[in-house]
CSV table of C-alpha atoms in Angstrom, one decimal:
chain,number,residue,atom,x,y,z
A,593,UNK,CA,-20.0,6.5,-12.2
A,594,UNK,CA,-19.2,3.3,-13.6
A,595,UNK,CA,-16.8,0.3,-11.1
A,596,UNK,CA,-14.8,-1.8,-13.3
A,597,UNK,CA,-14.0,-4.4,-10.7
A,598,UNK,CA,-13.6,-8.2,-10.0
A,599,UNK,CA,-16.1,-9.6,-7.1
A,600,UNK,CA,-13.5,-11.7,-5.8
A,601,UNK,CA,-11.1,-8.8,-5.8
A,602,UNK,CA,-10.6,-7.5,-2.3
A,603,UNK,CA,-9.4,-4.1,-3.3
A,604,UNK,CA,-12.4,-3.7,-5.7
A,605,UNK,CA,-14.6,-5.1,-2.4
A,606,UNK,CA,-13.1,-1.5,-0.4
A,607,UNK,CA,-14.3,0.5,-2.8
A,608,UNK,CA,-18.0,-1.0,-3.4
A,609,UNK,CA,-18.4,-0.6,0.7
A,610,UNK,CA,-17.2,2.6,0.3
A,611,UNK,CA,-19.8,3.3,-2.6
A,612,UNK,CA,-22.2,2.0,-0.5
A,613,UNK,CA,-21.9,4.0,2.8
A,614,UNK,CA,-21.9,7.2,0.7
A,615,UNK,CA,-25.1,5.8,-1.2
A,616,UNK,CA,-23.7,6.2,-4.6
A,617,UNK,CA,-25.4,4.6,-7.5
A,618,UNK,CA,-22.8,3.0,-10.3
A,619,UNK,CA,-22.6,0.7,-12.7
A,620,UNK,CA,-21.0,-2.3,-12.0
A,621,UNK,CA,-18.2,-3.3,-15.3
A,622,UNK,CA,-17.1,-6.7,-14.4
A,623,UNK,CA,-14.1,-7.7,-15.1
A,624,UNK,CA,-12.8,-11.1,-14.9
A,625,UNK,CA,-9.1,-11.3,-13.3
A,626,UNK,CA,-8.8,-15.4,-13.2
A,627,UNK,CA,-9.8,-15.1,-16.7
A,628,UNK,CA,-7.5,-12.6,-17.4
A,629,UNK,CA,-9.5,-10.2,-18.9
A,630,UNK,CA,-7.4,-7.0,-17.2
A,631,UNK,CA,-4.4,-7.5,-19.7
A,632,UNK,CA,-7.5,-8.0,-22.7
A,633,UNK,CA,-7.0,-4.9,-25.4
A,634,UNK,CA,-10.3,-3.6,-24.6
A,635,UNK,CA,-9.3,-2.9,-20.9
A,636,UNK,CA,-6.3,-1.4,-21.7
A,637,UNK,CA,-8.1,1.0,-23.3
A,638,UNK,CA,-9.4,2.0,-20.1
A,639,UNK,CA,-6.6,1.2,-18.1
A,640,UNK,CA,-3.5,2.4,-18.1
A,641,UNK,CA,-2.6,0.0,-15.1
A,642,UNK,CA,-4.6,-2.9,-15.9
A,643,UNK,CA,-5.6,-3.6,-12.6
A,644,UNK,CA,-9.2,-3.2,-10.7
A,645,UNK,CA,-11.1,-1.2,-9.5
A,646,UNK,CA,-11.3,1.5,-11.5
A,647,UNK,CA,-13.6,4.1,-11.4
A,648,UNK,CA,-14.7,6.5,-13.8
A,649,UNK,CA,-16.5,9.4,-12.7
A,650,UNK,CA,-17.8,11.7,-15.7
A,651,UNK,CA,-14.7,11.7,-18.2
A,652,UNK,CA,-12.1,11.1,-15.2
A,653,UNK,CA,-10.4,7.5,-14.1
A,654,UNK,CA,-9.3,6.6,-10.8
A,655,UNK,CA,-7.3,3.9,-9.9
A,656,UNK,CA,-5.8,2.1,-6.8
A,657,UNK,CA,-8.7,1.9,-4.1
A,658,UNK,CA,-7.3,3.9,-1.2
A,659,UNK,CA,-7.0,6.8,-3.4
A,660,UNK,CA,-10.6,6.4,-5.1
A,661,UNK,CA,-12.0,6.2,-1.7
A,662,UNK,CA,-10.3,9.4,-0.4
A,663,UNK,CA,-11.5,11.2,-3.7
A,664,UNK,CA,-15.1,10.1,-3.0
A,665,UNK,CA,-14.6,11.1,0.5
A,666,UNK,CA,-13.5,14.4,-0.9
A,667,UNK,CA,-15.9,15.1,-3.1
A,668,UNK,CA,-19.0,13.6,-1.3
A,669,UNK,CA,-17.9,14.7,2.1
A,670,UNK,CA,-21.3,12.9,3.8
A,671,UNK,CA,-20.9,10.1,6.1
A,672,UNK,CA,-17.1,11.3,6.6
A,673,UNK,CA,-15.0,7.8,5.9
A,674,UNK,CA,-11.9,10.1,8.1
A,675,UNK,CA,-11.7,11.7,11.5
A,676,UNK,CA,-11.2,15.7,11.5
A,677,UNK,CA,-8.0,16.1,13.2
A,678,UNK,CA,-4.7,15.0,11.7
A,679,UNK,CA,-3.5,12.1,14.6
A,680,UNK,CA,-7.2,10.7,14.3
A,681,UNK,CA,-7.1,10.5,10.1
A,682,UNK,CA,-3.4,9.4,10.3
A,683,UNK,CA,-4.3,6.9,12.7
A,684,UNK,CA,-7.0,5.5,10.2
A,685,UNK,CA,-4.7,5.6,7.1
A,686,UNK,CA,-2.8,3.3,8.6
A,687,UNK,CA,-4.3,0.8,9.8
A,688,UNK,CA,-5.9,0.9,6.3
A,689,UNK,CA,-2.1,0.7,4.6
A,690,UNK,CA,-1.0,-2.3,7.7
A,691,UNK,CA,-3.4,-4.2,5.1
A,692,UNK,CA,-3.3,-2.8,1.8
A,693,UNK,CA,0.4,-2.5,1.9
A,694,UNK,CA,1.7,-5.2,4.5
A,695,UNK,CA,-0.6,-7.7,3.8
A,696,UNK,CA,-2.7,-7.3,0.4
A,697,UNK,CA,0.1,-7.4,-1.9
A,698,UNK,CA,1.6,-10.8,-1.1
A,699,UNK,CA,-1.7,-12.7,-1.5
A,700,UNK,CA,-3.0,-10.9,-4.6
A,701,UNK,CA,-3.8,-13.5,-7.6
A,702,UNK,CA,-1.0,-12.7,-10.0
A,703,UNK,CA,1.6,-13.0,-6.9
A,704,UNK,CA,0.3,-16.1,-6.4
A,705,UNK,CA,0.7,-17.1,-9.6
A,706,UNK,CA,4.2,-16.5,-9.6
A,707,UNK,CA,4.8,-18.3,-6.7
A,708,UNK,CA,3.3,-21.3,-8.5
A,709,UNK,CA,4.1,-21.4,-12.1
A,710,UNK,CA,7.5,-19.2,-11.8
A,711,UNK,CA,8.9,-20.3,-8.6
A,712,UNK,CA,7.7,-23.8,-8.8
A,713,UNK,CA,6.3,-23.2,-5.6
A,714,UNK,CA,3.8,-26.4,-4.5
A,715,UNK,CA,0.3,-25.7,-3.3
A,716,UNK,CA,0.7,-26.3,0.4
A,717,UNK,CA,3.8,-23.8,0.6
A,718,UNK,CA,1.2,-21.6,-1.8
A,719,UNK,CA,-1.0,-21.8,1.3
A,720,UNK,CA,1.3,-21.4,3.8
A,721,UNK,CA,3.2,-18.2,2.1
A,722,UNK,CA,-1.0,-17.2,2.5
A,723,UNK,CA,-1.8,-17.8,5.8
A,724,UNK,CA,1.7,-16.7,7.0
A,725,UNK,CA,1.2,-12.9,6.0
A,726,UNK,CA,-2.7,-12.6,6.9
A,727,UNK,CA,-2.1,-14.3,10.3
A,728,UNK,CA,0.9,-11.9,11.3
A,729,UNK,CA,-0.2,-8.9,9.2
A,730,UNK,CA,-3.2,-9.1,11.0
A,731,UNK,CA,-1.7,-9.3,14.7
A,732,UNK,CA,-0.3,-6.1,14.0
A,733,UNK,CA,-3.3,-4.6,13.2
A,734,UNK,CA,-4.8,-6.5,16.3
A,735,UNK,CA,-2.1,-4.9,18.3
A,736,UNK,CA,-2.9,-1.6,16.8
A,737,UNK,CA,-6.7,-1.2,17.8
A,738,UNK,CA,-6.7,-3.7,21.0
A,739,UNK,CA,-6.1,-1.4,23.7
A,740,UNK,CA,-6.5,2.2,21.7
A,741,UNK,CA,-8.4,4.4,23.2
A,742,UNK,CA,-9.6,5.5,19.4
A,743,UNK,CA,-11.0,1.7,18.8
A,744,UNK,CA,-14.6,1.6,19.4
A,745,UNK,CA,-17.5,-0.2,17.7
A,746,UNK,CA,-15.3,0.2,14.0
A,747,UNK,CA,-11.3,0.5,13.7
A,748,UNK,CA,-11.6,4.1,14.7
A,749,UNK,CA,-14.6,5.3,16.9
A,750,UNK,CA,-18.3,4.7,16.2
A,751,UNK,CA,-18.5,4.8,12.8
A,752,UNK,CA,-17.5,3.1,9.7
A,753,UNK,CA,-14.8,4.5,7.6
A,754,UNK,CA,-12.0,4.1,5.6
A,755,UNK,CA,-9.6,1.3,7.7
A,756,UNK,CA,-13.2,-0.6,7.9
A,757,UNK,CA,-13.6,-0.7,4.2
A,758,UNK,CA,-10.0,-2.2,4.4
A,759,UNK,CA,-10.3,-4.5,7.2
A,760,UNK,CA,-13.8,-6.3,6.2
A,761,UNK,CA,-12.5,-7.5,2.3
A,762,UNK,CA,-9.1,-8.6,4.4
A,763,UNK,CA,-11.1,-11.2,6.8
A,764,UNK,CA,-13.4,-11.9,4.1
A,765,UNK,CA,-9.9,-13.6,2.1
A,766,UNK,CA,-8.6,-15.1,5.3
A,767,UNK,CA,-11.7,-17.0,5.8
A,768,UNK,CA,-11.6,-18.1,2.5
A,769,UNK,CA,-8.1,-19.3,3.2
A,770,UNK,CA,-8.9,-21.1,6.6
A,771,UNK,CA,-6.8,-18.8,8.1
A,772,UNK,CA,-6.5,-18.6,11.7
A,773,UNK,CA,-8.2,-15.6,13.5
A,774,UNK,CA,-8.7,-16.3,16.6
A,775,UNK,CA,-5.7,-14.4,17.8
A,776,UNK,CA,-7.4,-11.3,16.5
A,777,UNK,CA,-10.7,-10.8,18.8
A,778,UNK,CA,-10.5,-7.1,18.2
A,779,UNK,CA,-10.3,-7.1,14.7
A,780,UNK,CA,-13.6,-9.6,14.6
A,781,UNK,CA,-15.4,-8.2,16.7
A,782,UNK,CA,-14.9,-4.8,14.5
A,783,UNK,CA,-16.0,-7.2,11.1
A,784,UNK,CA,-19.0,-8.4,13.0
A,785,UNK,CA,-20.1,-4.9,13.5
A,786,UNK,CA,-19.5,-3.9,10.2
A,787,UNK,CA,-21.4,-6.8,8.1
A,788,UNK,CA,-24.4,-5.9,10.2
A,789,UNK,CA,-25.1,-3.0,8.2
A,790,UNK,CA,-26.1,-2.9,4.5
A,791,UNK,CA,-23.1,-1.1,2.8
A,792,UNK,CA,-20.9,-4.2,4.1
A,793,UNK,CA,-23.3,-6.7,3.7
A,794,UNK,CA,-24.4,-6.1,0.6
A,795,UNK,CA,-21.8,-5.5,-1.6
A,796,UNK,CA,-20.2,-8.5,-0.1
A,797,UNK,CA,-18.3,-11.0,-2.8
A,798,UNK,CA,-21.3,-13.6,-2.9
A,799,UNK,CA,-23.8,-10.5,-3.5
A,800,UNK,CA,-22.1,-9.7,-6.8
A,801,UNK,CA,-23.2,-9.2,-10.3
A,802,UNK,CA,-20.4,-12.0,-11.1
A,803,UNK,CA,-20.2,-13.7,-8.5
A,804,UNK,CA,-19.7,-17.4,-9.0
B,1082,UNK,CA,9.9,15.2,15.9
B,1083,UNK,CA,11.8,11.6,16.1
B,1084,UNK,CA,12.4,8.9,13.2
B,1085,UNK,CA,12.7,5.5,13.8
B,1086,UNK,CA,14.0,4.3,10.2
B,1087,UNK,CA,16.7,2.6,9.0
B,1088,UNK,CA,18.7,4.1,6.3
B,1089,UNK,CA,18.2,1.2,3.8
B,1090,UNK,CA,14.7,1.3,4.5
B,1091,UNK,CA,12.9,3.1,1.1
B,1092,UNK,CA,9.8,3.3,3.2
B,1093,UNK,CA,11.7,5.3,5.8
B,1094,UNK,CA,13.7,7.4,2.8
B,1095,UNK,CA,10.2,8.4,1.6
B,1096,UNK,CA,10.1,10.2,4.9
B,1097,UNK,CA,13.1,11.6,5.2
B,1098,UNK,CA,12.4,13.1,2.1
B,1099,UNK,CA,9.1,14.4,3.1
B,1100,UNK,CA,10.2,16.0,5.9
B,1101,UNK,CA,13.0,17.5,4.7
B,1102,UNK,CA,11.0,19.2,1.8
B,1103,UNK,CA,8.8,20.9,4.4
B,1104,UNK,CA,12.3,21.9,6.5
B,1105,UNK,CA,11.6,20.3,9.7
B,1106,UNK,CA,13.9,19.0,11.8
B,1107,UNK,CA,13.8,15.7,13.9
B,1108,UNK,CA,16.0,13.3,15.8
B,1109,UNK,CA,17.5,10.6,13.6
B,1110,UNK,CA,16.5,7.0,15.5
B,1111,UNK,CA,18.3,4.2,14.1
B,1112,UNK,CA,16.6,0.8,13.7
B,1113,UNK,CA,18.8,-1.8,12.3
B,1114,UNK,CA,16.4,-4.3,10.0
B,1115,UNK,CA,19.1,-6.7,9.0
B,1116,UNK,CA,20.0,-7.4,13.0
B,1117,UNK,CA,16.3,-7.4,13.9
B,1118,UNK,CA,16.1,-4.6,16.2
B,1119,UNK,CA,12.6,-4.0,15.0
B,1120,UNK,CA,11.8,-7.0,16.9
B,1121,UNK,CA,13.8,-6.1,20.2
B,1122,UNK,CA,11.6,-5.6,23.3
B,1123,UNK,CA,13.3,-2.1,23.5
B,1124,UNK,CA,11.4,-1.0,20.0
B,1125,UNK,CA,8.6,-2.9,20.9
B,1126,UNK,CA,7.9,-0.9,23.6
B,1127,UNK,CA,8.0,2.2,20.7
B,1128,UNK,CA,6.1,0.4,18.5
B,1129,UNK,CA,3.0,-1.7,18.6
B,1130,UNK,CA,4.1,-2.5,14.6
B,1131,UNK,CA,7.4,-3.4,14.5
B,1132,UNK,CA,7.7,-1.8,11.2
B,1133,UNK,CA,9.6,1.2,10.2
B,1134,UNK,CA,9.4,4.3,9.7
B,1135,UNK,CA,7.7,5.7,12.7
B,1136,UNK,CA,7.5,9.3,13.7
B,1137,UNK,CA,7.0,10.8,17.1
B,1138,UNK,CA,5.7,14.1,17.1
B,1139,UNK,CA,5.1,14.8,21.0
B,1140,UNK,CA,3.0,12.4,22.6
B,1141,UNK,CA,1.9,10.8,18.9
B,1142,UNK,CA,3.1,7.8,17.2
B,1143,UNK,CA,2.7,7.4,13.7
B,1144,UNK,CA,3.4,4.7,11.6
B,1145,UNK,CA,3.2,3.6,7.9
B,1146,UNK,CA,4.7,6.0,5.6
B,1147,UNK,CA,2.2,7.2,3.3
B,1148,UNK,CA,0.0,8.1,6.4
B,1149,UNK,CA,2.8,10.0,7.7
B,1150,UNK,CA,3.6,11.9,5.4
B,1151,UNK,CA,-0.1,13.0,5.0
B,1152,UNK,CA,0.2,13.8,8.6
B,1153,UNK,CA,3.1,16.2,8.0
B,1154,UNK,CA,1.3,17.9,4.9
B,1155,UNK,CA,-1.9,18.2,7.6
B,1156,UNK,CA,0.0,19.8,10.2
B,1157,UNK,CA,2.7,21.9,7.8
B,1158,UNK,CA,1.0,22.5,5.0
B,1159,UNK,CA,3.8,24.5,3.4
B,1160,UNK,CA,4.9,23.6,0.7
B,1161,UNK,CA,2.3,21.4,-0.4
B,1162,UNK,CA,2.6,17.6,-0.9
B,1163,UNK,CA,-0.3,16.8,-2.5
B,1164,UNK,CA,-2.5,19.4,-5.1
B,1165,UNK,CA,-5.4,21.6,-4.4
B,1166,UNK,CA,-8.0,19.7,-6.5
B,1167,UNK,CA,-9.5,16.2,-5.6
B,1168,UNK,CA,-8.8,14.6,-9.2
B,1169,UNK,CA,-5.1,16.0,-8.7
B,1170,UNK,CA,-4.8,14.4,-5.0
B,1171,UNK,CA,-6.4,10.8,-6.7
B,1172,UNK,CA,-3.6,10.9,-9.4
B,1173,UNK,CA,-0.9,11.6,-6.8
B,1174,UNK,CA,-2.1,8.9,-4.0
B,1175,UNK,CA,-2.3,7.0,-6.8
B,1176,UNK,CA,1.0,6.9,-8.0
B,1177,UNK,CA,2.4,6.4,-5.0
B,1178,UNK,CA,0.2,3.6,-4.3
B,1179,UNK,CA,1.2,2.1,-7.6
B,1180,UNK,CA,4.4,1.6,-5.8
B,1181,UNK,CA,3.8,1.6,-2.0
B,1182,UNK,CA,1.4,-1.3,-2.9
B,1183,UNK,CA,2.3,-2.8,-5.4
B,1184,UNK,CA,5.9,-3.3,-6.0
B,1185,UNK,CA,7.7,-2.3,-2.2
B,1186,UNK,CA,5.5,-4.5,-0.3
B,1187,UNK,CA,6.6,-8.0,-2.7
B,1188,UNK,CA,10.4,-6.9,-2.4
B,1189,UNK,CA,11.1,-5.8,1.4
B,1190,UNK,CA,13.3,-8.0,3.6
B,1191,UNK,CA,10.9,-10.1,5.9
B,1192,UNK,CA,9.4,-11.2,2.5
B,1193,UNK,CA,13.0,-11.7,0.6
B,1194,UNK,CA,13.6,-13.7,4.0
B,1195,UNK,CA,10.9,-16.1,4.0
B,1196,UNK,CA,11.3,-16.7,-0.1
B,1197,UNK,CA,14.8,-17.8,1.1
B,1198,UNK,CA,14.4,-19.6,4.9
B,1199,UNK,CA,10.9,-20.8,4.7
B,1200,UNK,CA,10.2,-21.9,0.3
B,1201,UNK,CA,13.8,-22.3,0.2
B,1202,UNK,CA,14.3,-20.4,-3.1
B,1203,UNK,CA,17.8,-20.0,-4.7
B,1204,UNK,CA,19.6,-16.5,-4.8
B,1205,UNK,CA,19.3,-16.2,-8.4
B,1206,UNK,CA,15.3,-17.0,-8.3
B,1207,UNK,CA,14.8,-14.7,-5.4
B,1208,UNK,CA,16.5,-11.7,-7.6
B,1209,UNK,CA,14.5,-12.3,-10.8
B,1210,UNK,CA,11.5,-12.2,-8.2
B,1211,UNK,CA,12.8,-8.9,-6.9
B,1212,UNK,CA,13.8,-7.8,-10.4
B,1213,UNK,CA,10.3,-8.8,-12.2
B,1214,UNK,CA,8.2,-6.7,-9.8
B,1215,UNK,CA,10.5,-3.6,-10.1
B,1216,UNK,CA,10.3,-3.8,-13.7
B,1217,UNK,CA,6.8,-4.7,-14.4
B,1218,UNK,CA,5.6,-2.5,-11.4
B,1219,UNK,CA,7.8,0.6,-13.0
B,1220,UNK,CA,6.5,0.0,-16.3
B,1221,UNK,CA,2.9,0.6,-15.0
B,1222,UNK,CA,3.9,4.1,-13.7
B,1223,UNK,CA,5.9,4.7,-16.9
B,1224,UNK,CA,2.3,4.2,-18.9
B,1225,UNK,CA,0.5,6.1,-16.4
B,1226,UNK,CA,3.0,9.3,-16.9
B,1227,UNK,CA,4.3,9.0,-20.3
B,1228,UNK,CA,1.6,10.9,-21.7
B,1229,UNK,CA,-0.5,12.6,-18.6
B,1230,UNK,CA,-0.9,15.8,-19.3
B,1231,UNK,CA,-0.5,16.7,-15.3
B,1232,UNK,CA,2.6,15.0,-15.7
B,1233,UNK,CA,5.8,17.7,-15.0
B,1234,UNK,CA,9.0,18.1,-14.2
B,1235,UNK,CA,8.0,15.9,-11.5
B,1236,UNK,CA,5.4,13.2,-11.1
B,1237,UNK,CA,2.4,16.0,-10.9
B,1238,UNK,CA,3.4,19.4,-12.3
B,1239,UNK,CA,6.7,21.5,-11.3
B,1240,UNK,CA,7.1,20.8,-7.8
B,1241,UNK,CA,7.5,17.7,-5.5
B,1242,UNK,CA,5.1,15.5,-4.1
B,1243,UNK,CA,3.9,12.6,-2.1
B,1244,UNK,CA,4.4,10.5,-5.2
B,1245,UNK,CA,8.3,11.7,-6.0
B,1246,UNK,CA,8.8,10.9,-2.2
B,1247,UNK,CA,7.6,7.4,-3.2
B,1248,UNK,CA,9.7,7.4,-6.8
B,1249,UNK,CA,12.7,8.0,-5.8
B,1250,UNK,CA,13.5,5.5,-3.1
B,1251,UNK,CA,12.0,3.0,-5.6
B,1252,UNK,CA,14.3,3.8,-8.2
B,1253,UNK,CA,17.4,3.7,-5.9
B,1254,UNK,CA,15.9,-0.1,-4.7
B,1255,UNK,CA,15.8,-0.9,-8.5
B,1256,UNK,CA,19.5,0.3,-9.0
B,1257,UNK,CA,20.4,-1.6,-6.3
B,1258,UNK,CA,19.2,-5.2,-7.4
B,1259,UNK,CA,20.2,-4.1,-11.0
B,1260,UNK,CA,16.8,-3.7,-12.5
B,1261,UNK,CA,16.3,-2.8,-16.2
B,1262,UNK,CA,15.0,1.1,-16.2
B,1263,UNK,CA,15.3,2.0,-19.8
B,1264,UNK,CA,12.2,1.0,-20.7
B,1265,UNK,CA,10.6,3.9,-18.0
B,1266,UNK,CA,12.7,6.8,-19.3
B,1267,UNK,CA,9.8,9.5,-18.0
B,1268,UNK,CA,10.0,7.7,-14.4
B,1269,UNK,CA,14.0,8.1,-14.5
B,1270,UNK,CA,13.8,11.9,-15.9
B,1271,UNK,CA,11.5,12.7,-13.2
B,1272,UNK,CA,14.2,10.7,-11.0
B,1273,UNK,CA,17.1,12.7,-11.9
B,1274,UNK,CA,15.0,16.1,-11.4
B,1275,UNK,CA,14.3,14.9,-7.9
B,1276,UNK,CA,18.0,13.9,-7.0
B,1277,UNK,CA,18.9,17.5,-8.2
B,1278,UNK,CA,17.0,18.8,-5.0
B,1279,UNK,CA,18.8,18.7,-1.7
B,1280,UNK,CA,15.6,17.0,0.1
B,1281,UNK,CA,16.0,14.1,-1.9
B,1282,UNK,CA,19.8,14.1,-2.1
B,1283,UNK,CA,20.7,14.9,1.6
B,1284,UNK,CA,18.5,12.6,2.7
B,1285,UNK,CA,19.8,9.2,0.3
B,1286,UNK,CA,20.5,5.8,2.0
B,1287,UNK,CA,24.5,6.8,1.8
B,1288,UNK,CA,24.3,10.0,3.9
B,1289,UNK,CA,22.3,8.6,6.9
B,1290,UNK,CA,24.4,8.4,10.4
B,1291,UNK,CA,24.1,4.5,10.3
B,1292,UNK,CA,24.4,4.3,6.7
B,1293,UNK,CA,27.2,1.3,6.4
């Protein structure tokens, strides 16, 4: 399998951990997003979406990370990255799509970019508009695991799966952000737990091929 | 089964449609977004998220749309939303991710209000905001059906799916804010097969008990 991914990128982050905690060897393609090297000709010839990750697995390509981690979970079924029963994988979906569709989006570099060279926008609102949908998008996923019965060492139970793969990259950009957290205890507690083991840890931004 | 959804909510259309493909029957909740009721106490009490949709199916709450209807296609699996074969279910989630992530979450009202209230954006700048995610976010579908082979009459062969469910409230959003569409002809003919099917018609922002 080959990643084409960006070791800033938050999305492609999700998919190295989940990679990792199934212990799948790939190679790593980096591609550089501040440099702009998604829109490039040569990555369009890879990518119909020209965005990362992407993963190629034998002649297929996958694109958007919540689906490439559910087809890894399907097709590598061991650890499970989902509960069993329906309530228990609905419950995990979501918390993973209160980030990657609440949050995520409004934060990602070409938004941002917008913001600035389109809207005019100056760098403190930049970093307000930032901090405004990490710091509320993450209550509600604090409010979400707080007091379920479901929450326990990870997002859902005692071990990592696919809302953890979400939630870890998420904190990683709101620290990077000096956003606030300390509203969230639930939500660090579960990161603490998570970059103790190796998948997390190790695939981290700063651990990169390309990392800066 | 009870919806909490708002009829101009594409999130909660998605939904609607969903269920009414597999034939199940549920209360209609309203939730007025525009007045806020999301945020009453009253809903609150419903909803640790705020957000709609949300489905109650006995004692269980689900939220975030994708999730739910994943749910439904777990717990009535006839007629399929989502193909037999892993590569199949990638392309699908996918597709709807392409949208669910990537244009919905940039253009839905809390986000349209703070561009307004808190950067103080004009009207016409917070259209051409709305309009250039549509367009560019539509155009990266287009490319990743014009020419798929699994492509069909709908978004993944011959019958509807979790990604139609997702296509069709986004093209009635577009319509709404007058967005181009002529450069995504294969998103709009898979568009007009959908609206040909009562689940999608019957269930369209305009035929919702608190439609306006």
């Amino acid at each position: 399998m080959q990643l084409y991914n960006y070791f800033r990128s938050s999305a492609s982050y999700r998919v190295r951990i989940a990679l990792a905690l199934k212990g799948l060897d790939y190679e790593y393609k980096p591609v550089h997003l501040v440099k702009r090297e998604q829109l490039a000709e040569s990555y369009a010839a890879v990518s119909a979406s020209r965005l990362v990750p992407l993963l190629r697995d034998g002649d297929a390509t996958l694109t958007q990370s919540m689906a490439i981690i559910e087809y890894l979970d399907e097709t590598h079924p061991e650890p499970p990255l989902l509960p069993k029963e329906a309530l228990g994988r609905a419950r995990v979906r979501a918390l993973a799509q209160d980030m990657a569709c609440e949050i995520h989006p409004l934060n990602n570099l070409r938004v941002l970019r917008y913001l600035v060279h389109d809207l005019k926008v100056s760098e403190d609102d930049k970093n307000r508009w930032y901090r405004h949908w990490v710091e509320t998008g993450l209550e509600v996923v604090e409010r979400q695991m707080a007091e379920h019965p479901a929450t326990g060492r990870f997002c859902h139970g005692d071990t990592p799966g696919l809302a953890d793969c979400v939630l870890v990259p998420q904190v990683f950009n709101a620290q990077r952000f000096n956003c606030r957290l300390d509203h969230v205890p639930t939500v660090m507690r579960v990161y603490e737990a998570c970059m103790q083991l190796d998948a997390f840890d190790k695939t981290q931004p700063a651990a990169c091929p390309d990392a800066e």
